[in-house]
CSV table of C-alpha atoms in Angstrom, one decimal:
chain,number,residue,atom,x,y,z
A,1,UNK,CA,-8.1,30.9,-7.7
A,2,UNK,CA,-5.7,27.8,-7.7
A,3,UNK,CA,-6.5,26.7,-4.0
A,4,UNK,CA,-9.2,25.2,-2.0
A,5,UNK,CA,-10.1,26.6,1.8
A,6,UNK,CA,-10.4,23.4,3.5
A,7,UNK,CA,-11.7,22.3,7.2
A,8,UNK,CA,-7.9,22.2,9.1
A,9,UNK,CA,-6.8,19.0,10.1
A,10,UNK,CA,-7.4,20.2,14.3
A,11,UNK,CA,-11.1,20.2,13.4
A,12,UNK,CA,-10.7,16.4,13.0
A,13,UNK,CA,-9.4,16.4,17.2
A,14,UNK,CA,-11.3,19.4,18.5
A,15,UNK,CA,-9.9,21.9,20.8
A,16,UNK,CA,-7.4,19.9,22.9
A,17,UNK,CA,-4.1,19.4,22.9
A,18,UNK,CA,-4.2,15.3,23.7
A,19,UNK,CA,-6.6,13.9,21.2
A,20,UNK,CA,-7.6,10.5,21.2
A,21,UNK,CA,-7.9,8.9,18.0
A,22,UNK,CA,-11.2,6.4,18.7
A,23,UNK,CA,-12.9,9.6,20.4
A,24,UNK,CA,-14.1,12.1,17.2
A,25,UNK,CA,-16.1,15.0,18.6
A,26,UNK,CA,-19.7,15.6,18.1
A,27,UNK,CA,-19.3,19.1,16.9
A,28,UNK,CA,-15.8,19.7,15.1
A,29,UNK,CA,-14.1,22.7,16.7
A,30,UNK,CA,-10.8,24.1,15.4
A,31,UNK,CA,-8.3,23.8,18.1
A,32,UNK,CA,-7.2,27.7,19.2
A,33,UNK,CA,-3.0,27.0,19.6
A,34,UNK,CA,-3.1,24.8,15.9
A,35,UNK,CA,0.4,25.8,13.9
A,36,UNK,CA,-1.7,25.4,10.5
A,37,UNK,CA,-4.4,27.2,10.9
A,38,UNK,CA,-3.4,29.8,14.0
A,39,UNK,CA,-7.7,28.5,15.4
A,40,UNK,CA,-9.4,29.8,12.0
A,41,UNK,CA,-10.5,26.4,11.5
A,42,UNK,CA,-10.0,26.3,7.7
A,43,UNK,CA,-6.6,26.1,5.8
A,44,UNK,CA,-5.7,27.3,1.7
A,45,UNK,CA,-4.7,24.0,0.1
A,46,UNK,CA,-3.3,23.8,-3.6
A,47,UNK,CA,-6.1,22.5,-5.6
A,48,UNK,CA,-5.2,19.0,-7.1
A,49,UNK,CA,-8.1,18.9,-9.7
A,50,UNK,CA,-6.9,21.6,-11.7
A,51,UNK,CA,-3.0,21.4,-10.4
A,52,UNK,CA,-3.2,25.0,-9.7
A,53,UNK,CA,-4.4,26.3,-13.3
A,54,UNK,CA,-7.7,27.7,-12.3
A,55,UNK,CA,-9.4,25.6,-14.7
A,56,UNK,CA,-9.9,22.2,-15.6
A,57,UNK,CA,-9.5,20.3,-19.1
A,58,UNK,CA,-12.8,18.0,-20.7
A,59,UNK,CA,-10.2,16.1,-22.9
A,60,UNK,CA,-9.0,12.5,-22.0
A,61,UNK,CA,-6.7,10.8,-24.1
A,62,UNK,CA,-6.6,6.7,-24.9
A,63,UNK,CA,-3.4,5.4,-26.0
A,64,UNK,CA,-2.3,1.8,-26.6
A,65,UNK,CA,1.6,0.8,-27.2
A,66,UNK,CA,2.6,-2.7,-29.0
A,67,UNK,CA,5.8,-2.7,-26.9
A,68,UNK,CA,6.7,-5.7,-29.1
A,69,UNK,CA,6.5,-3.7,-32.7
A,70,UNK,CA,6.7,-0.2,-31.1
A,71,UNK,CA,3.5,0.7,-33.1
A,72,UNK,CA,1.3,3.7,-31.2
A,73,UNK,CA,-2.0,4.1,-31.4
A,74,UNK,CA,-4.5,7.0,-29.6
A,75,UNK,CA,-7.8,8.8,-29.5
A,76,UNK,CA,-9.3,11.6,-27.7
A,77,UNK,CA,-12.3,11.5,-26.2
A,78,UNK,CA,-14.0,15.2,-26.1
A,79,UNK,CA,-17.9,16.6,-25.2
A,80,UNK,CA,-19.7,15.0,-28.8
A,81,UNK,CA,-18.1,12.1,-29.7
A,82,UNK,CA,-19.1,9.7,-27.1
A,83,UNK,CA,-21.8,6.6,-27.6
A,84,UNK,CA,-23.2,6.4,-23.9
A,85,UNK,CA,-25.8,3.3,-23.3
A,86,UNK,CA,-28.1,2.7,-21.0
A,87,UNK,CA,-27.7,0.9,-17.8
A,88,UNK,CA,-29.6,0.4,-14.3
A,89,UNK,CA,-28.0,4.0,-12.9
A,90,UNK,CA,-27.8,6.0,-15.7
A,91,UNK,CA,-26.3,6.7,-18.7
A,92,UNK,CA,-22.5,5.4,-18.9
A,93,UNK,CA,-19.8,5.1,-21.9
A,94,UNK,CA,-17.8,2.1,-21.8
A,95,UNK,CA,-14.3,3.7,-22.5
A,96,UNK,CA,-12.8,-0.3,-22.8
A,97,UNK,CA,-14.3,-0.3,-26.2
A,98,UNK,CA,-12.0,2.6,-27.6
A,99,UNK,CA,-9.4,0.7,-25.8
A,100,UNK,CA,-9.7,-2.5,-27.6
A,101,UNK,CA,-10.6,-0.7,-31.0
A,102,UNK,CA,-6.7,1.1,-30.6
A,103,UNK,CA,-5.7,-2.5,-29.5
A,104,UNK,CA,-6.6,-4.1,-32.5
A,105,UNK,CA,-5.4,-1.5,-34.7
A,106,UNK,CA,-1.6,-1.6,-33.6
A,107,UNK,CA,-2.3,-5.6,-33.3
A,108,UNK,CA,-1.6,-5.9,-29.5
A,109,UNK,CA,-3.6,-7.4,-26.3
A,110,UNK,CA,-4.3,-5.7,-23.9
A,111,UNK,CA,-5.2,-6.7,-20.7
A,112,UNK,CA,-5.5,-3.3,-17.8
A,113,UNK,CA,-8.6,-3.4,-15.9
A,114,UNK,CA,-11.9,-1.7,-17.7
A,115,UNK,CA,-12.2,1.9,-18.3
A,116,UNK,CA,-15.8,3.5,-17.3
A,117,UNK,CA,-17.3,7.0,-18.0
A,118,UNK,CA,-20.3,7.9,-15.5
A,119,UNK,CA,-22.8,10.9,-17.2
A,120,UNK,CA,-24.3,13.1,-14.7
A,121,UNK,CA,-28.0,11.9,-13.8
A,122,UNK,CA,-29.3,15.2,-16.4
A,123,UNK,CA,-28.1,14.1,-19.4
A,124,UNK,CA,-30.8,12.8,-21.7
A,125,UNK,CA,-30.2,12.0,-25.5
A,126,UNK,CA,-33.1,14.2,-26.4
A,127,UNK,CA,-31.7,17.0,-24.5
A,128,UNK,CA,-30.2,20.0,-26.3
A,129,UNK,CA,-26.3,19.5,-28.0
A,130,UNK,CA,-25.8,22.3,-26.0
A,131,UNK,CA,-26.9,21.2,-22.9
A,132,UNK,CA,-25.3,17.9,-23.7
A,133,UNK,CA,-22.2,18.5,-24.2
A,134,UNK,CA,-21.9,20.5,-21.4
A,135,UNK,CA,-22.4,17.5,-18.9
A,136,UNK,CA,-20.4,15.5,-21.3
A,137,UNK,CA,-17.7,18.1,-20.3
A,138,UNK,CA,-18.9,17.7,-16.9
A,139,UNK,CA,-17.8,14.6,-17.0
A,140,UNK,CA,-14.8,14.0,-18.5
A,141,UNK,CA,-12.7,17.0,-16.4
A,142,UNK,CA,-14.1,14.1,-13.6
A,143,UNK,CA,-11.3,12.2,-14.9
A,144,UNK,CA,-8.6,14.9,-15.8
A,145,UNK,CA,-6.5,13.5,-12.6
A,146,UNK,CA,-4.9,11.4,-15.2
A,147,UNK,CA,-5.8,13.3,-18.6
A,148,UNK,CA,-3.8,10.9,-20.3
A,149,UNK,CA,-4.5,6.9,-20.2
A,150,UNK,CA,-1.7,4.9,-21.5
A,151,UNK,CA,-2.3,0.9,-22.2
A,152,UNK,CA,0.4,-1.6,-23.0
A,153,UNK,CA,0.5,-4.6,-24.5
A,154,UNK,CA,1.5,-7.7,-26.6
A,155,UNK,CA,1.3,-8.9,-29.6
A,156,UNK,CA,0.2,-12.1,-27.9
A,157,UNK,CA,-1.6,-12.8,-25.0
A,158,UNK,CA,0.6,-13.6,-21.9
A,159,UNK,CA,-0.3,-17.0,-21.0
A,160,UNK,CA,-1.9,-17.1,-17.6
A,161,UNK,CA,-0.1,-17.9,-14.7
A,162,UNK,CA,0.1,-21.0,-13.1
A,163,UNK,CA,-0.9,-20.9,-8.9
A,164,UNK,CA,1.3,-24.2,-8.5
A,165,UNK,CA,4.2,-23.4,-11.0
A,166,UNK,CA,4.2,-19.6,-9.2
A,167,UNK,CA,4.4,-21.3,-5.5
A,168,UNK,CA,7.2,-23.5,-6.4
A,169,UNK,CA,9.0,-20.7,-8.1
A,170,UNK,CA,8.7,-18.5,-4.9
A,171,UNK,CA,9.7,-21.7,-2.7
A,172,UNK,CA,12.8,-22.1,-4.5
A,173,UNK,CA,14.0,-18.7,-4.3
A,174,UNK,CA,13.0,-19.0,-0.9
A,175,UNK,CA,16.0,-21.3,-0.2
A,176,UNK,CA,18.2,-19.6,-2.8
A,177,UNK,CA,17.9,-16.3,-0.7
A,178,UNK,CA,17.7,-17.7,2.3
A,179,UNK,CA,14.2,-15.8,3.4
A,180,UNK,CA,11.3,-17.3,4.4
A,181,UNK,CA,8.1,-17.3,2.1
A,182,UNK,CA,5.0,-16.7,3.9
A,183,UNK,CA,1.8,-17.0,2.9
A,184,UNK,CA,-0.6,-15.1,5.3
A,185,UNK,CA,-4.8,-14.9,5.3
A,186,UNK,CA,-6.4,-12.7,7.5
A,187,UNK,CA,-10.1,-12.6,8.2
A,188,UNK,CA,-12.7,-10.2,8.2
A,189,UNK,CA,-12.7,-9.6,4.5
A,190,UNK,CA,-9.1,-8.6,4.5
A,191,UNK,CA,-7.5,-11.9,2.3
A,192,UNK,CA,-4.4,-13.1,1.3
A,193,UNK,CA,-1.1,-12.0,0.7
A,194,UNK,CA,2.3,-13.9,-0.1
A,195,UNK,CA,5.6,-12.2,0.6
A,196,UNK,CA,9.5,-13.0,1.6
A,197,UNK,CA,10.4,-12.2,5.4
A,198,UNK,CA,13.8,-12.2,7.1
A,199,UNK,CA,13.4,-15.1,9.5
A,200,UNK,CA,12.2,-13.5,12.8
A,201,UNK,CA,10.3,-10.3,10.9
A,202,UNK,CA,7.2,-9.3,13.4
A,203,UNK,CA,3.5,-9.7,11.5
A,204,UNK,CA,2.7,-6.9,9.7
A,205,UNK,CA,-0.4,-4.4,9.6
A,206,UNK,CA,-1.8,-4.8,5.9
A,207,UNK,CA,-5.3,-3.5,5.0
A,208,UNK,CA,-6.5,-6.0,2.1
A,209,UNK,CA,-5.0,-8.5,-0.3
A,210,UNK,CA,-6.6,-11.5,-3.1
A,211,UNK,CA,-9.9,-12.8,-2.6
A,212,UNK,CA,-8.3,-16.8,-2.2
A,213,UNK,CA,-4.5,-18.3,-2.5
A,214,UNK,CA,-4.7,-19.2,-6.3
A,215,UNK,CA,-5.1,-15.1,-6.6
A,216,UNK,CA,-2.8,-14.3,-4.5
A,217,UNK,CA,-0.2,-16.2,-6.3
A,218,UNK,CA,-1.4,-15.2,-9.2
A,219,UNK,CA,-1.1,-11.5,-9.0
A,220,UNK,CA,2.3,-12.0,-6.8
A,221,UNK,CA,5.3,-12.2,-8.6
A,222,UNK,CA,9.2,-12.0,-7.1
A,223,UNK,CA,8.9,-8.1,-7.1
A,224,UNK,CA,6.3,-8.4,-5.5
A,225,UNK,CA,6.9,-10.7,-3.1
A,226,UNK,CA,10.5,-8.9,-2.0
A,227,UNK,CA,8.2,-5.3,-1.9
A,228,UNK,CA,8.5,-3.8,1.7
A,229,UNK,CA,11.3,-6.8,2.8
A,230,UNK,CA,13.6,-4.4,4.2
A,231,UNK,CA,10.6,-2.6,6.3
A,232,UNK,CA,9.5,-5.2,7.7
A,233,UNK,CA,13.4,-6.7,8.6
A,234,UNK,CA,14.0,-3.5,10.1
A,235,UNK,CA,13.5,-4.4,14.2
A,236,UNK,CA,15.0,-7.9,13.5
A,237,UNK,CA,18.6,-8.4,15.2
A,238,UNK,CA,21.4,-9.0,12.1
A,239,UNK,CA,23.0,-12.1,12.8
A,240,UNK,CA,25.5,-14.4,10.7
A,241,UNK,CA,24.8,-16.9,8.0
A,242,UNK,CA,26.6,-20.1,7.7
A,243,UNK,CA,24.8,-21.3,4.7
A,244,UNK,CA,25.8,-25.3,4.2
A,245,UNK,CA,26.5,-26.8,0.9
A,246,UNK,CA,25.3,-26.2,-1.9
A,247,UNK,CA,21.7,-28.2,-3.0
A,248,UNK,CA,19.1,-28.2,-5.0
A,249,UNK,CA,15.9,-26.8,-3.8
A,250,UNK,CA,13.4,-28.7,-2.1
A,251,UNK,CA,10.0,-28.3,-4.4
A,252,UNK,CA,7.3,-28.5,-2.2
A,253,UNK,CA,5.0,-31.7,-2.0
A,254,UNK,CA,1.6,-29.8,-1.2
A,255,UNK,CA,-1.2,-28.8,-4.0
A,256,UNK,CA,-2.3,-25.4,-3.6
A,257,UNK,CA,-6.5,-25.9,-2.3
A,258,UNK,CA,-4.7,-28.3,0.0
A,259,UNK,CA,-2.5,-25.5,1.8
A,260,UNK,CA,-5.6,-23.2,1.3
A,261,UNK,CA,-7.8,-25.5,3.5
A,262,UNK,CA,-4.6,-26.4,5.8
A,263,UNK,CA,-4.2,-22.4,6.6
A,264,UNK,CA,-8.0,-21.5,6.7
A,265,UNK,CA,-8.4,-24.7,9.4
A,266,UNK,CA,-5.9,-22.9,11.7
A,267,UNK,CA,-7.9,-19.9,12.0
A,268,UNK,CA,-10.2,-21.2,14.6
A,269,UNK,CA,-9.1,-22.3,17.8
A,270,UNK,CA,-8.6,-26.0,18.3
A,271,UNK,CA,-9.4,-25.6,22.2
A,272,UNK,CA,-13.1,-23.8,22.0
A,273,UNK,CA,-13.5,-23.4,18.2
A,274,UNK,CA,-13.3,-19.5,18.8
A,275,UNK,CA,-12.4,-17.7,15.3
A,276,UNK,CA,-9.0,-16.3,15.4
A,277,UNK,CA,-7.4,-13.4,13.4
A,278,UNK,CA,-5.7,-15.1,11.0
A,279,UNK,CA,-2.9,-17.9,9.7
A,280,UNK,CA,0.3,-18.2,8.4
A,281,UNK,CA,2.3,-20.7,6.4
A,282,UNK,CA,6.0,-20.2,6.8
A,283,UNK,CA,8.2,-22.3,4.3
A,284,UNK,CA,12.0,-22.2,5.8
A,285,UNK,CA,14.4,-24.9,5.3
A,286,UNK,CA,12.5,-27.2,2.9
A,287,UNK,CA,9.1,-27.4,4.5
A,288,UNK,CA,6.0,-26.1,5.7
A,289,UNK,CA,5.8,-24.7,9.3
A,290,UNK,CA,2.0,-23.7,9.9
A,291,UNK,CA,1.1,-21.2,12.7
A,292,UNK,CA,-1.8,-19.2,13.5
A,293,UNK,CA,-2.5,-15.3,14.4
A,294,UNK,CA,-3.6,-14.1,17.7
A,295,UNK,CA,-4.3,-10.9,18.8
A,296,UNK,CA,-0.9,-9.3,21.3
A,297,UNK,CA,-0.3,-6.7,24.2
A,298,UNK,CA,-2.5,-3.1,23.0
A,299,UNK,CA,0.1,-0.7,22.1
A,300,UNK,CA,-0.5,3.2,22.6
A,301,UNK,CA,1.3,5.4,20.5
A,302,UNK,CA,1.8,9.0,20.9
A,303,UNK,CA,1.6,10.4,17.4
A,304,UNK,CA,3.0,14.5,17.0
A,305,UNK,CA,0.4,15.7,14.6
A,306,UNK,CA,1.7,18.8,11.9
A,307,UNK,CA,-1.2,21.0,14.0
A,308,UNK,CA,1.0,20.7,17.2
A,309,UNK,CA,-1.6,18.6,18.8
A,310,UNK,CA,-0.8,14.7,19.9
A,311,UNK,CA,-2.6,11.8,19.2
A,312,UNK,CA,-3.1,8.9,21.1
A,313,UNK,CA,-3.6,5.6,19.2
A,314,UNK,CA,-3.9,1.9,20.7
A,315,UNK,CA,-3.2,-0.6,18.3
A,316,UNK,CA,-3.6,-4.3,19.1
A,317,UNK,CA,-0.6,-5.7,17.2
A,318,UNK,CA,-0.7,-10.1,15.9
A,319,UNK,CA,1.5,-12.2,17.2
A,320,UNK,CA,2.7,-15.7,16.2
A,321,UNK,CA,0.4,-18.8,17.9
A,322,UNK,CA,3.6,-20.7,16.7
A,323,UNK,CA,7.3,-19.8,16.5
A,324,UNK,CA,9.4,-22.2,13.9
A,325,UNK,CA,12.5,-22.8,14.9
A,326,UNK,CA,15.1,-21.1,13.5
A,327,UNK,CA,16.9,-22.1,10.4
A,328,UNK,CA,20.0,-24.3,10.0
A,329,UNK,CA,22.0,-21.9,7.9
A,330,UNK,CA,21.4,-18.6,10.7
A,331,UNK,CA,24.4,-18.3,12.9
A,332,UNK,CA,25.1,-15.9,16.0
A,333,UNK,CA,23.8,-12.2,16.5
A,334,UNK,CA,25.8,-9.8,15.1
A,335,UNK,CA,27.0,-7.1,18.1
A,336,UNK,CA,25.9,-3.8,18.3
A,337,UNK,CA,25.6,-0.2,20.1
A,338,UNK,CA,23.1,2.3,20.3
A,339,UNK,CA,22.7,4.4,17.2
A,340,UNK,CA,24.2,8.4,18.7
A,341,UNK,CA,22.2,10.3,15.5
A,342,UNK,CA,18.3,9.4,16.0
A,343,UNK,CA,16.4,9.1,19.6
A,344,UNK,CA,13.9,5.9,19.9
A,345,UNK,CA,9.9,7.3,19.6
A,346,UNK,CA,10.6,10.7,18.5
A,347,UNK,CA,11.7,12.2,15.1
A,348,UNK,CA,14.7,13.7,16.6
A,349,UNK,CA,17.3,13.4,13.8
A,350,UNK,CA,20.9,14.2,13.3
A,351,UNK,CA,21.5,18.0,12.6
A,352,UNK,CA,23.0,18.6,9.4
A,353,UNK,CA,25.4,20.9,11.1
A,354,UNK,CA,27.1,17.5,12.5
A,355,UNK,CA,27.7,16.0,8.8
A,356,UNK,CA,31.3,14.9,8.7
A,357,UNK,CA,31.7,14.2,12.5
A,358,UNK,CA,31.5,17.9,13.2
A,359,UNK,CA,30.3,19.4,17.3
A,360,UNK,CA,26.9,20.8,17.0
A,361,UNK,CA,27.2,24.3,15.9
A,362,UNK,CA,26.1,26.4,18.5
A,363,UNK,CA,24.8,29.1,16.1
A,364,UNK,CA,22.6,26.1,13.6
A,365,UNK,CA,18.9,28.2,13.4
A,366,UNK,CA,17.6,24.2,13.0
A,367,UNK,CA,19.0,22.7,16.5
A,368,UNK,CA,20.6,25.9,18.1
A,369,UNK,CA,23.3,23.5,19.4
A,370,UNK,CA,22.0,20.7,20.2
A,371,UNK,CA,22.7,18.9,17.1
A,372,UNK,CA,19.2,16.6,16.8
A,373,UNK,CA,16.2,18.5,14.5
A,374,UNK,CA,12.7,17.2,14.0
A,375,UNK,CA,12.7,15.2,10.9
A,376,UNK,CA,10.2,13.2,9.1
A,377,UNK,CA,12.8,11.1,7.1
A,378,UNK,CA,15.0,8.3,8.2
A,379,UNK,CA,17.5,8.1,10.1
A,380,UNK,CA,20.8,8.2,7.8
A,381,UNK,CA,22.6,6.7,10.2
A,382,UNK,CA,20.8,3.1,11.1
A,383,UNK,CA,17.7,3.4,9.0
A,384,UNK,CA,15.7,3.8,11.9
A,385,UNK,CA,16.9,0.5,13.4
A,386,UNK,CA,18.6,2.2,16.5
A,387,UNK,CA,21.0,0.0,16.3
A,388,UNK,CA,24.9,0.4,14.9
């Protein structure tokens, strides 16, 4: 029928109108005033497997593009022409094979993470075509998410990257851009992550990075590395630059395992040994500044949630053990006023009835005059910043 009846997102809270996000009821209980579900409990969602066709496709196509000759090469792979083998849980086909059979036929290398197609626990190679092809099917609509795989490559293999060569790289633009480069670990299985801050940028909340800091450098390029910058620049005051004159950049004198071991060391406490959070090390104006993480002042947010109810959330936020100093070329702050279109800790936007410096129309069906709306998008204005 195209949809899905889902448990509503109140069941998740229970009936109540504060809801505390550690505390998840025993029993899940739909909350009676919810705006989603009016207290059925269950909501109609559009069905993502099938997009909303009513039915679902056992076809998954391989492709694999030279992009240096612009030669295309694909398969299908369809219920009867798979080669499953044997493994430890069951019967799988190794879908990289097809992959590097299309590679070597438009001469490219290709080098996107392995493709892998789980049978269901029934299928037996004495079984029945019928009955085999059927869980074939079975498995491959599994996939039909992304019914068609596309793989690019190169004539040649890319030659792999360099940890050092990449570090100096990112210190140099570093200086170039004036930003800092900071390369973060946290602990607790979490890892590392290299990125460009504006000098004075908070820490930020990330959920996992590389394994080590060869990885991390690595799989971090400039793109990725400027990913998110002006997020996480957005509470930081804008203030001049008085950049001094021009210079070469300063490479940095440090091998890679040895700023590994120097960050790792600074996540335990010199004073009683006591494992902290994390490290940092910040390079701004041609050195290392090294810092660790320590846990800050719990933060409760009040979250609206789109079933009407609130949610309260305390999040313990990092804070620097270490502030560098600031850097030669940053000058004063830059003035400013309170931003008049967005109200701090709420999603009260500007009304579009205000566009061009118009009054509040009185009559709007979105503000009915008072010229702020709900809105889940930024604020046009200042970005979210506040700040003009």
């Amino acid at each position: 029928m195209t949809f899905q009846l889902l448990p509503c997102r109140c069941t998740t809270f229970g009936n109540r109108f504060l809801a505390d996000e550690a505390a998840t009821p025993t029993h899940p209980e739909a909350y009676r005033d919810c705006e989603q579900c009016r207290g059925a409990g269950s909501v109609a969602y559009p069905c993502h497997r099938c997009k909303r066709r009513g039915r679902r496709r056992a076809q998954l196509v391989l492709s694999v593009a030279n992009l240096d000759t612009g030669v295309v090469a694909s398969h299908s792979v369809m219920p009867g022409g798979l080669d499953p083998e044997p493994s430890p849980t069951g019967w799988v086909v190794k879908l990289e094979n097809r992959v590097r059979e299309l590679a070597a036929s438009v001469g490219a290398t290709v080098t996107d993470e392995a493709l892998t197609l789980w049978l269901p626990p029934q299928w037996r190679p004495d079984a029945p075509a019928v009955h085999r092809y059927e869980l074939e099917a079975q498995a491959i609509a599994g996939l039909d998410n992304m019914p068609w795989r596309l793989f690019l490559g190169r004539s040649a293999a890319a030659p792999p990257v360099d940890p050092a060569d990449r570090l100096v790289r990112l210190c140099a633009l570093a200086d170039v851009l004036l930003l800092d480069l900071v390369i973060e670990v946290r602990r607790h299985g979490q890892g590392w992550k290299v990125r460009y801050e504006v000098p004075g940028s908070p820490v930020p909340m990330f959920r996992i990075g590389h394994p080590d800091l060869p990885e991390a450098l690595a799989g971090t390029d400039v793109a990725d590395a400027l990913a998110g910058l002006a997020e996480r620049g957005r509470g930081v005051a804008a203030r001049l630059v008085q950049p001094d004159q021009p210079r070469p950049p300063v490479v940095p004198a440090v091998e890679v395992d040895q700023l590994e071991r120097r960050i790792l060391a600074d996540c335990v406490d010199p004073v009683d040994g006591v494992e902290l959070p994390g490290a940092q090390a910040i390079w701004r104006d041609g050195r290392w500044w090294h810092t660790s993480l320590r846990d800050g002042e719990p933060v409760e947010d009040l979250v609206e949630q789109p079933t009407g109810q609130v949610m309260r959330r305390v999040r313990v936020p990092l804070r620097r053990g270490f502030t560098p100093p600031d850097p030669s070329w940053l000058g004063a702050e830059i003035g400013w006023r309170p931003c008049p279109d967005c109200v701090p800790g709420s999603r009260l936007r500007s009304c579009d009835c205000r566009l061009g410096g118009r009054t509040a129309d009185g009559g709007c069906p979105h503000c009915r005059g008072a010229g702020l709306r709900p809105s889940a998008l930024a604020c046009l204005s200042c970005d979210d910043t506040h700040r003009l």
